mmCIF file of C-alpha atoms in Angstrom:
data_model
loop_
_atom_site.group_PDB
_atom_site.id
_atom_site.type_symbol
_atom_site.label_atom_id
_atom_site.label_comp_id
_atom_site.label_asym_id
_atom_site.label_seq_id
_atom_site.Cartn_x
_atom_site.Cartn_y
_atom_site.Cartn_z
ATOM 1 C CA UNK V 25 1.039 28.391 -30.980
ATOM 2 C CA UNK V 26 -1.881 27.059 -28.921
ATOM 3 C CA UNK V 27 -4.126 26.389 -31.320
ATOM 4 C CA UNK V 28 -1.398 23.888 -32.901
ATOM 5 C CA UNK V 29 -0.912 22.079 -30.203
ATOM 6 C CA UNK V 30 -2.547 18.914 -29.517
ATOM 7 C CA UNK V 31 -5.718 18.194 -27.170
ATOM 8 C CA UNK V 32 -5.245 16.355 -23.451
ATOM 9 C CA UNK V 33 -7.872 15.387 -21.253
ATOM 10 C CA UNK V 34 -6.840 15.797 -17.335
ATOM 11 C CA UNK V 35 -7.981 15.169 -14.217
ATOM 12 C CA UNK V 36 -7.968 19.345 -12.962
ATOM 13 C CA UNK V 37 -5.071 21.611 -12.168
ATOM 14 C CA UNK V 38 -4.974 23.300 -7.918
ATOM 15 C CA UNK V 39 -5.940 21.925 -5.304
ATOM 16 C CA UNK V 40 -7.888 18.245 -6.682
ATOM 17 C CA UNK V 41 -5.281 18.124 -9.253
ATOM 18 C CA UNK V 42 -1.754 18.867 -10.870
ATOM 19 C CA UNK V 43 -0.036 21.453 -9.451
ATOM 20 C CA UNK V 44 0.223 24.914 -11.233
ATOM 21 C CA UNK V 45 4.295 24.220 -12.149
ATOM 22 C CA UNK V 46 3.245 20.817 -13.544
ATOM 23 C CA UNK V 47 0.017 22.153 -15.795
ATOM 24 C CA UNK V 48 2.648 25.140 -17.369
ATOM 25 C CA UNK V 49 5.018 21.890 -18.352
ATOM 26 C CA UNK V 50 1.755 20.051 -19.505
ATOM 27 C CA UNK V 51 0.679 23.746 -21.416
ATOM 28 C CA UNK V 52 3.708 23.713 -23.300
ATOM 29 C CA UNK V 53 3.035 20.741 -25.196
ATOM 30 C CA UNK V 54 -0.855 20.643 -25.001
ATOM 31 C CA UNK V 55 -3.870 21.767 -24.799
ATOM 32 C CA UNK V 56 -5.309 20.874 -21.543
ATOM 33 C CA UNK V 57 -8.942 20.019 -20.837
ATOM 34 C CA UNK V 58 -9.832 19.458 -16.979
ATOM 35 C CA UNK V 59 -12.058 16.418 -16.754
ATOM 36 C CA UNK V 60 -14.970 18.903 -15.031
ATOM 37 C CA UNK V 61 -14.575 21.025 -18.060
ATOM 38 C CA UNK V 62 -14.734 17.963 -20.737
ATOM 39 C CA UNK V 63 -17.956 16.994 -18.667
ATOM 40 C CA UNK V 64 -19.582 19.986 -18.966
ATOM 41 C CA UNK V 65 -19.520 19.705 -23.249
ATOM 42 C CA UNK V 66 -18.316 16.050 -24.258
ATOM 43 C CA UNK V 67 -19.625 16.659 -27.890
ATOM 44 C CA UNK V 68 -16.755 19.628 -28.235
ATOM 45 C CA UNK V 69 -13.984 18.425 -26.899
ATOM 46 C CA UNK V 70 -14.566 14.520 -27.053
ATOM 47 C CA UNK V 71 -13.534 14.894 -30.919
ATOM 48 C CA UNK V 72 -10.651 16.934 -30.313
ATOM 49 C CA UNK V 73 -8.812 14.605 -27.286
ATOM 50 C CA UNK V 74 -5.584 12.653 -28.459
ATOM 51 C CA UNK V 75 -4.151 12.132 -25.281
ATOM 52 C CA UNK V 76 -5.628 11.240 -21.796
ATOM 53 C CA UNK V 77 -3.272 11.776 -18.950
ATOM 54 C CA UNK V 78 -4.382 9.688 -15.975
ATOM 55 C CA UNK V 79 -2.802 10.210 -12.429
ATOM 56 C CA UNK V 80 -4.030 8.437 -9.505
ATOM 57 C CA UNK V 81 -6.567 6.693 -11.756
ATOM 58 C CA UNK V 82 -8.146 9.824 -12.513
ATOM 59 C CA UNK V 83 -9.762 10.597 -15.226
ATOM 60 C CA UNK V 84 -10.262 6.564 -15.032
ATOM 61 C CA UNK V 85 -9.953 4.960 -18.843
ATOM 62 C CA UNK V 86 -13.503 3.488 -18.377
ATOM 63 C CA UNK V 87 -15.180 1.957 -21.830
ATOM 64 C CA UNK V 88 -17.739 4.521 -21.342
ATOM 65 C CA UNK V 89 -15.386 7.585 -21.303
ATOM 66 C CA UNK V 90 -13.303 6.190 -24.244
ATOM 67 C CA UNK V 91 -16.626 5.897 -26.404
ATOM 68 C CA UNK V 92 -16.573 9.568 -26.418
ATOM 69 C CA UNK V 93 -13.023 9.812 -27.658
ATOM 70 C CA UNK V 94 -12.877 8.928 -30.732
ATOM 71 C CA UNK V 95 -9.560 10.837 -31.727
ATOM 72 C CA UNK V 96 -7.599 9.050 -28.519
ATOM 73 C CA UNK V 97 -4.255 8.058 -29.226
ATOM 74 C CA UNK V 98 -2.599 7.217 -26.605
ATOM 75 C CA UNK V 99 -3.435 6.563 -22.481
ATOM 76 C CA UNK V 100 -0.621 8.066 -20.494
ATOM 77 C CA UNK V 101 -0.907 6.552 -16.896
ATOM 78 C CA UNK V 102 1.317 8.455 -13.753
ATOM 79 C CA UNK V 103 3.440 5.533 -12.213
ATOM 80 C CA UNK V 104 4.210 1.767 -13.041
ATOM 81 C CA UNK V 105 1.304 -0.395 -11.607
ATOM 82 C CA UNK V 106 -1.105 -0.465 -14.525
ATOM 83 C CA UNK V 107 -3.668 -3.025 -12.933
ATOM 84 C CA UNK V 108 -5.925 -0.623 -12.864
ATOM 85 C CA UNK V 109 -6.670 -0.414 -16.321
ATOM 86 C CA UNK V 110 -7.879 -2.797 -18.914
ATOM 87 C CA UNK V 111 -4.748 -3.005 -21.524
ATOM 88 C CA UNK V 112 -6.102 -5.561 -24.124
ATOM 89 C CA UNK V 113 -9.884 -3.542 -24.181
ATOM 90 C CA UNK V 114 -7.790 -0.237 -25.070
ATOM 91 C CA UNK V 115 -5.517 -1.263 -27.231
ATOM 92 C CA UNK V 116 -8.397 -3.175 -29.484
ATOM 93 C CA UNK V 117 -9.345 0.425 -30.180
ATOM 94 C CA UNK V 118 -6.010 1.483 -31.112
ATOM 95 C CA UNK V 119 -5.067 3.061 -28.562
ATOM 96 C CA UNK V 120 -1.640 3.101 -27.118
ATOM 97 C CA UNK V 121 -0.839 2.450 -23.410
ATOM 98 C CA UNK V 122 2.120 3.693 -21.478
ATOM 99 C CA UNK V 123 3.531 4.255 -17.676
ATOM 100 C CA UNK V 124 6.336 5.826 -15.955
ATOM 101 C CA UNK V 125 8.702 2.803 -14.753
ATOM 102 C CA UNK V 126 12.164 3.543 -13.044
ATOM 103 C CA UNK V 127 11.016 7.090 -11.353
ATOM 104 C CA UNK V 128 8.885 6.238 -8.717
ATOM 105 C CA UNK V 129 11.262 3.910 -7.381
ATOM 106 C CA UNK V 130 13.150 5.922 -4.301
ATOM 107 C CA UNK V 131 9.898 8.289 -3.403
ATOM 108 C CA UNK V 132 8.342 4.901 -2.443
ATOM 109 C CA UNK V 133 11.105 3.059 -0.445
ATOM 110 C CA UNK V 134 11.489 6.613 1.445
ATOM 111 C CA UNK V 135 7.964 6.446 2.235
ATOM 112 C CA UNK V 136 7.900 2.573 2.993
ATOM 113 C CA UNK V 137 10.553 3.095 5.562
ATOM 114 C CA UNK V 138 8.573 6.266 6.517
ATOM 115 C CA UNK V 139 5.482 4.158 7.603
ATOM 116 C CA UNK V 140 7.791 1.240 9.082
ATOM 117 C CA UNK V 141 9.520 3.916 11.245
ATOM 118 C CA UNK V 142 6.115 5.294 12.044
ATOM 119 C CA UNK V 143 4.727 2.419 12.968
ATOM 120 C CA UNK V 144 7.306 0.792 14.949
ATOM 121 C CA UNK V 145 7.692 4.190 16.983
ATOM 122 C CA UNK V 146 4.217 4.913 17.226
ATOM 123 C CA UNK V 147 4.820 8.672 16.288
ATOM 124 C CA UNK V 148 1.223 9.516 15.019
ATOM 125 C CA UNK V 149 -0.058 8.673 18.503
ATOM 126 C CA UNK V 150 2.865 10.563 20.124
ATOM 127 C CA UNK V 151 1.652 13.825 18.020
ATOM 128 C CA UNK V 152 -1.783 13.361 19.392
ATOM 129 C CA UNK V 153 -0.511 12.973 23.155
ATOM 130 C CA UNK V 154 2.204 16.238 22.628
ATOM 131 C CA UNK V 155 -0.894 18.105 20.996
ATOM 132 C CA UNK V 156 -3.276 17.291 23.256
ATOM 133 C CA UNK V 157 -4.531 20.100 25.750
ATOM 134 C CA UNK V 158 -5.368 16.976 28.294
ATOM 135 C CA UNK V 159 -1.820 15.619 28.563
ATOM 136 C CA UNK V 160 0.310 15.814 31.962
ATOM 137 C CA UNK V 161 2.484 12.749 31.713
ATOM 138 C CA UNK V 162 3.803 10.217 28.361
ATOM 139 C CA UNK V 163 1.943 7.012 28.984
ATOM 140 C CA UNK V 164 3.622 3.936 28.297
ATOM 141 C CA UNK V 165 1.483 2.669 25.414
ATOM 142 C CA UNK V 166 4.142 4.894 23.464
ATOM 143 C CA UNK V 167 6.736 2.297 24.330
ATOM 144 C CA UNK V 168 7.610 1.161 20.614
ATOM 145 C CA UNK V 169 9.238 -1.434 18.733
ATOM 146 C CA UNK V 170 13.216 -1.401 18.035
ATOM 147 C CA UNK V 171 14.048 -1.280 14.482
ATOM 148 C CA UNK V 172 17.505 -1.117 14.542
ATOM 149 C CA UNK V 173 18.652 -4.790 14.709
ATOM 150 C CA UNK V 174 15.376 -6.213 13.695
ATOM 151 C CA UNK V 175 14.391 -8.524 11.164
ATOM 152 C CA UNK V 176 12.710 -7.411 8.035
ATOM 153 C CA UNK V 177 10.991 -9.724 5.325
ATOM 154 C CA UNK V 178 10.539 -8.276 2.042
ATOM 155 C CA UNK V 179 7.851 -9.472 -0.256
ATOM 156 C CA UNK V 180 8.711 -8.493 -3.500
ATOM 157 C CA UNK V 181 12.418 -7.614 -4.442
ATOM 158 C CA UNK V 182 12.124 -5.788 -7.447
ATOM 159 C CA UNK V 183 13.262 -2.138 -8.311
ATOM 160 C CA UNK V 184 11.654 -1.051 -5.185
ATOM 161 C CA UNK V 185 11.819 -3.924 -2.831
ATOM 162 C CA UNK V 186 15.736 -4.030 -3.067
ATOM 163 C CA UNK V 187 15.302 -0.048 -2.341
ATOM 164 C CA UNK V 188 13.571 -0.954 0.748
ATOM 165 C CA UNK V 189 16.913 -3.662 1.190
ATOM 166 C CA UNK V 190 19.158 -0.470 0.657
ATOM 167 C CA UNK V 191 17.977 1.292 3.431
ATOM 168 C CA UNK V 192 17.315 -0.902 5.928
ATOM 169 C CA UNK V 193 20.960 -1.672 5.612
ATOM 170 C CA UNK V 194 21.662 1.676 7.295
ATOM 171 C CA UNK V 195 19.963 0.538 10.327
ATOM 172 C CA UNK V 196 21.625 -2.732 10.458
ATOM 173 C CA UNK V 197 18.569 -5.308 9.792
ATOM 174 C CA UNK V 198 18.733 -8.534 9.387
ATOM 175 C CA UNK V 199 17.127 -8.567 5.663
ATOM 176 C CA UNK V 200 14.985 -11.566 4.252
ATOM 177 C CA UNK V 201 13.431 -11.710 1.086
ATOM 178 C CA UNK V 202 10.618 -13.727 -1.037
ATOM 179 C CA UNK V 203 10.428 -13.034 -4.545
ATOM 180 C CA UNK V 204 9.518 -14.697 -8.187
ATOM 181 C CA UNK V 205 12.328 -15.505 -8.736
ATOM 182 C CA UNK V 206 15.823 -15.117 -6.522
ATOM 183 C CA UNK V 207 18.688 -12.280 -7.237
ATOM 184 C CA UNK V 208 21.786 -12.792 -7.931
ATOM 185 C CA UNK V 209 24.469 -13.169 -5.322
ATOM 186 C CA UNK V 210 25.917 -9.847 -6.082
ATOM 187 C CA UNK V 211 22.591 -8.363 -4.919
ATOM 188 C CA UNK V 212 21.791 -10.420 -2.212
ATOM 189 C CA UNK V 213 25.528 -9.695 -1.077
ATOM 190 C CA UNK V 214 25.224 -5.762 -1.199
ATOM 191 C CA UNK V 215 22.484 -5.640 1.098
ATOM 192 C CA UNK V 216 22.903 -8.765 3.394
ATOM 193 C CA UNK V 217 20.186 -10.138 2.001
ATOM 194 C CA UNK V 218 18.974 -14.030 2.773
ATOM 195 C CA UNK V 219 16.323 -15.449 0.017
ATOM 196 C CA UNK V 220 13.419 -17.426 1.428
ATOM 197 C CA UNK V 221 12.068 -19.652 -0.807
ATOM 198 C CA UNK V 222 9.059 -20.521 1.765
ATOM 199 C CA UNK V 223 6.937 -17.676 1.624
ATOM 200 C CA UNK V 224 6.100 -18.934 5.688
ATOM 201 C CA UNK V 225 9.378 -18.850 6.577
ATOM 202 C CA UNK V 226 9.718 -15.231 5.963
ATOM 203 C CA UNK V 227 6.560 -14.599 7.726
ATOM 204 C CA UNK V 228 7.902 -16.907 10.895
ATOM 205 C CA UNK V 229 10.769 -14.798 11.296
ATOM 206 C CA UNK V 230 10.228 -11.285 10.213
ATOM 207 C CA UNK V 231 9.639 -8.373 13.194
ATOM 208 C CA UNK V 232 8.518 -6.342 9.871
ATOM 209 C CA UNK V 233 6.671 -7.403 6.726
ATOM 210 C CA UNK V 234 7.299 -5.224 4.089
ATOM 211 C CA UNK V 235 4.552 -5.610 1.031
ATOM 212 C CA UNK V 236 6.358 -4.573 -1.890
ATOM 213 C CA UNK V 237 5.692 -6.637 -5.229
ATOM 214 C CA UNK V 238 4.242 -5.813 -7.969
ATOM 215 C CA UNK V 239 0.513 -6.632 -8.319
ATOM 216 C CA UNK V 240 -0.695 -9.759 -10.160
ATOM 217 C CA UNK V 241 -4.156 -11.472 -10.218
ATOM 218 C CA UNK V 242 -2.412 -14.520 -8.127
ATOM 219 C CA UNK V 243 -1.390 -11.701 -5.623
ATOM 220 C CA UNK V 244 -4.758 -10.958 -4.443
ATOM 221 C CA UNK V 245 -5.425 -11.781 -1.352
ATOM 222 C CA UNK V 246 -1.698 -13.549 -0.679
ATOM 223 C CA UNK V 247 -1.757 -12.473 3.036
ATOM 224 C CA UNK V 248 -4.705 -13.410 4.954
ATOM 225 C CA UNK V 249 -6.203 -15.404 7.697
ATOM 226 C CA UNK V 250 -3.303 -18.479 7.559
ATOM 227 C CA UNK V 251 -0.620 -15.752 6.727
ATOM 228 C CA UNK V 252 -1.331 -13.733 9.476
ATOM 229 C CA UNK V 253 -1.347 -16.168 12.097
ATOM 230 C CA UNK V 254 2.166 -17.495 10.889
ATOM 231 C CA UNK V 255 3.504 -13.902 11.847
ATOM 232 C CA UNK V 256 5.050 -12.909 15.024
ATOM 233 C CA UNK V 257 2.250 -11.805 17.361
ATOM 234 C CA UNK V 258 5.173 -8.588 17.866
ATOM 235 C CA UNK V 259 5.303 -8.076 14.066
ATOM 236 C CA UNK V 260 4.345 -5.506 11.695
ATOM 237 C CA UNK V 261 2.690 -5.330 7.971
ATOM 238 C CA UNK V 262 3.626 -2.817 5.739
ATOM 239 C CA UNK V 263 2.159 -3.101 2.689
ATOM 240 C CA UNK V 264 3.176 -0.271 -0.456
ATOM 241 C CA UNK V 265 2.209 -2.631 -3.133
ATOM 242 C CA UNK V 266 -1.808 -3.026 -3.839
ATOM 243 C CA UNK V 267 -4.504 -3.048 -1.338
ATOM 244 C CA UNK V 268 -6.012 -6.208 -2.798
ATOM 245 C CA UNK V 269 -2.686 -8.117 -1.672
ATOM 246 C CA UNK V 270 -3.611 -8.243 1.837
ATOM 247 C CA UNK V 271 -7.467 -9.875 2.848
ATOM 248 C CA UNK V 272 -8.687 -6.710 5.181
ATOM 249 C CA UNK V 273 -11.279 -8.917 6.897
ATOM 250 C CA UNK V 274 -8.683 -10.764 8.000
ATOM 251 C CA UNK V 275 -6.115 -7.881 8.930
ATOM 252 C CA UNK V 276 -8.996 -6.746 10.967
ATOM 253 C CA UNK V 277 -9.198 -9.392 12.706
ATOM 254 C CA UNK V 278 -4.937 -9.977 13.477
ATOM 255 C CA UNK V 279 -5.195 -6.074 14.424
ATOM 256 C CA UNK V 280 -8.243 -6.411 16.832
ATOM 257 C CA UNK V 281 -6.925 -9.982 18.348
ATOM 258 C CA UNK V 282 -3.213 -9.015 19.120
ATOM 259 C CA UNK V 283 -2.222 -11.472 16.128
ATOM 260 C CA UNK V 284 -0.162 -8.881 15.181
ATOM 261 C CA UNK V 285 0.919 -6.013 16.797
ATOM 262 C CA UNK V 286 0.216 -3.320 14.052
ATOM 263 C CA UNK V 287 -0.371 -2.283 10.553
ATOM 264 C CA UNK V 288 1.169 0.420 8.174
ATOM 265 C CA UNK V 289 -0.723 0.538 4.388
ATOM 266 C CA UNK V 290 -0.735 3.385 2.203
ATOM 267 C CA UNK V 291 -2.696 1.377 -0.049
ATOM 268 C CA UNK V 292 -6.413 -0.289 0.679
ATOM 269 C CA UNK V 293 -9.222 -1.681 -1.168
ATOM 270 C CA UNK V 294 -10.867 0.157 -2.458
ATOM 271 C CA UNK V 295 -9.589 4.211 -2.098
ATOM 272 C CA UNK V 296 -10.454 5.790 -0.286
ATOM 273 C CA UNK V 297 -11.775 3.103 2.574
ATOM 274 C CA UNK V 298 -15.384 3.628 2.993
ATOM 275 C CA UNK V 299 -15.837 6.483 6.191
ATOM 276 C CA UNK V 300 -17.480 3.536 8.440
ATOM 277 C CA UNK V 301 -14.388 1.030 7.721
ATOM 278 C CA UNK V 302 -12.899 -0.733 10.797
ATOM 279 C CA UNK V 303 -10.048 -0.076 9.790
ATOM 280 C CA UNK V 304 -9.772 3.628 9.780
ATOM 281 C CA UNK V 305 -10.847 3.018 14.075
ATOM 282 C CA UNK V 306 -8.337 0.847 15.011
ATOM 283 C CA UNK V 307 -5.374 2.727 16.939
ATOM 284 C CA UNK V 308 -2.719 -0.232 15.698
ATOM 285 C CA UNK V 309 -3.544 0.646 11.808
ATOM 286 C CA UNK V 310 -1.376 3.061 10.318
ATOM 287 C CA UNK V 311 -3.218 4.350 6.946
ATOM 288 C CA UNK V 312 -2.580 6.945 4.500
ATOM 289 C CA UNK V 313 -3.498 7.593 1.221
ATOM 290 C CA UNK V 314 -1.538 6.042 -1.107
ATOM 291 C CA UNK V 315 1.152 8.602 -1.439
ATOM 292 C CA UNK V 316 3.926 6.487 -1.606
ATOM 293 C CA UNK V 317 5.218 8.369 -4.643
ATOM 294 C CA UNK V 318 4.255 12.120 -3.363
ATOM 295 C CA UNK V 319 7.166 14.416 -3.630
ATOM 296 C CA UNK V 320 7.716 17.495 -5.504
ATOM 297 C CA UNK V 321 11.180 16.323 -7.475
ATOM 298 C CA UNK V 322 9.165 12.665 -8.153
ATOM 299 C CA UNK V 323 6.403 14.564 -9.620
ATOM 300 C CA UNK V 324 7.886 15.785 -12.276
ATOM 301 C CA UNK V 325 9.947 13.605 -13.241
ATOM 302 C CA UNK V 326 6.495 11.331 -13.845
ATOM 303 C CA UNK V 327 5.036 14.047 -15.460
ATOM 304 C CA UNK V 328 8.209 14.105 -17.851
ATOM 305 C CA UNK V 329 7.897 10.713 -18.427
ATOM 306 C CA UNK V 330 4.258 11.085 -19.278
ATOM 307 C CA UNK V 331 4.792 14.129 -21.849
ATOM 308 C CA UNK V 332 7.636 12.113 -23.759
ATOM 309 C CA UNK V 333 5.582 8.876 -24.311
ATOM 310 C CA UNK V 334 2.525 11.047 -25.402
ATOM 311 C CA UNK V 335 4.155 13.281 -27.718
ATOM 312 C CA UNK V 336 6.508 10.124 -29.028
ATOM 313 C CA UNK V 337 2.865 8.215 -29.940
ATOM 314 C CA UNK V 338 1.440 11.643 -31.132
ATOM 315 C CA UNK V 339 4.367 11.742 -33.240
ATOM 316 C CA UNK V 340 3.778 7.748 -34.074
ATOM 317 C CA UNK V 341 7.819 7.727 -33.185
ATOM 318 C CA UNK V 342 9.451 4.608 -30.617
ATOM 319 C CA UNK V 343 7.056 5.055 -27.608
ATOM 320 C CA UNK V 344 9.672 4.519 -24.330
ATOM 321 C CA UNK V 345 7.462 3.822 -21.727
ATOM 322 C CA UNK V 346 4.879 1.424 -24.220
ATOM 323 C CA UNK V 347 2.508 -0.885 -21.791
ATOM 324 C CA UNK V 348 1.840 -3.442 -24.246
ATOM 325 C CA UNK V 349 -0.730 -6.461 -23.410
ATOM 326 C CA UNK V 350 0.268 -9.803 -22.177
ATOM 327 C CA UNK V 351 1.793 -11.567 -24.395
ATOM 328 C CA UNK V 352 2.520 -8.887 -27.090
ATOM 329 C CA UNK V 353 5.899 -8.617 -28.295
#
């Protein structure tokens, strides 16, 4: 019976929210309330909501929203990253917090390689020229960078970074990596990776620099003017981590001056960028709207984890993917 199902607040259903098939998965277990409906009558819906499903930071678990949800039991966030959430504050309200690790890595690694290939071989520019009514010849400006046999420097060799390395091996790439903790000799041997304790060494030697590190306060501005100046002028920067890892002003200058060849970014700060942001108008900047995890199969896996975590929280059972404030056991 629908009346017996717990209530959950979601973004929307349809073009600007969950696909219909995903919404149906949710409706099997929850009475779902689209955010637009909630805003029209928060006094009615607010006391009923026990679960907040947050996908792509929407609805955002702000203090003002949480204050309207006195019965809230759990905030269930899609994806691995939780840097956009005030976990200590949410926890202080007696509300559980969950994420969806281990199901986004393959899709993100696939997409990272897609960005690398598209930027290196100027695929987007090629499509524009191929479709242009004014095209007569293929210009030499479409000459790209060879991927096979090149050097890839991976900053952040966690689960996603390692899967990127696995894919890069198929292109016979020389793989360097910089990580907080060195991986095992077996892991390194399996993908032919060389550890660079010094980040500067990786930056100087890499044809492609891939940012796939987990975001933390220490990683803000990790790649700035100095780091970009160390890279090869022919190098390409790819970021599937978080926008704040890169000093965007420094990146704009590097791309404009030719300090590096190009950048491919699935993440920016903010998201989306203001429509007049210079990065949007640079021909050597490829930008996608944070869609690294966007595949049909991955979306279903993410949602299933969100459902499992939320149902466990409501039933008072152990939560498979609970996120606790730093320092808590």
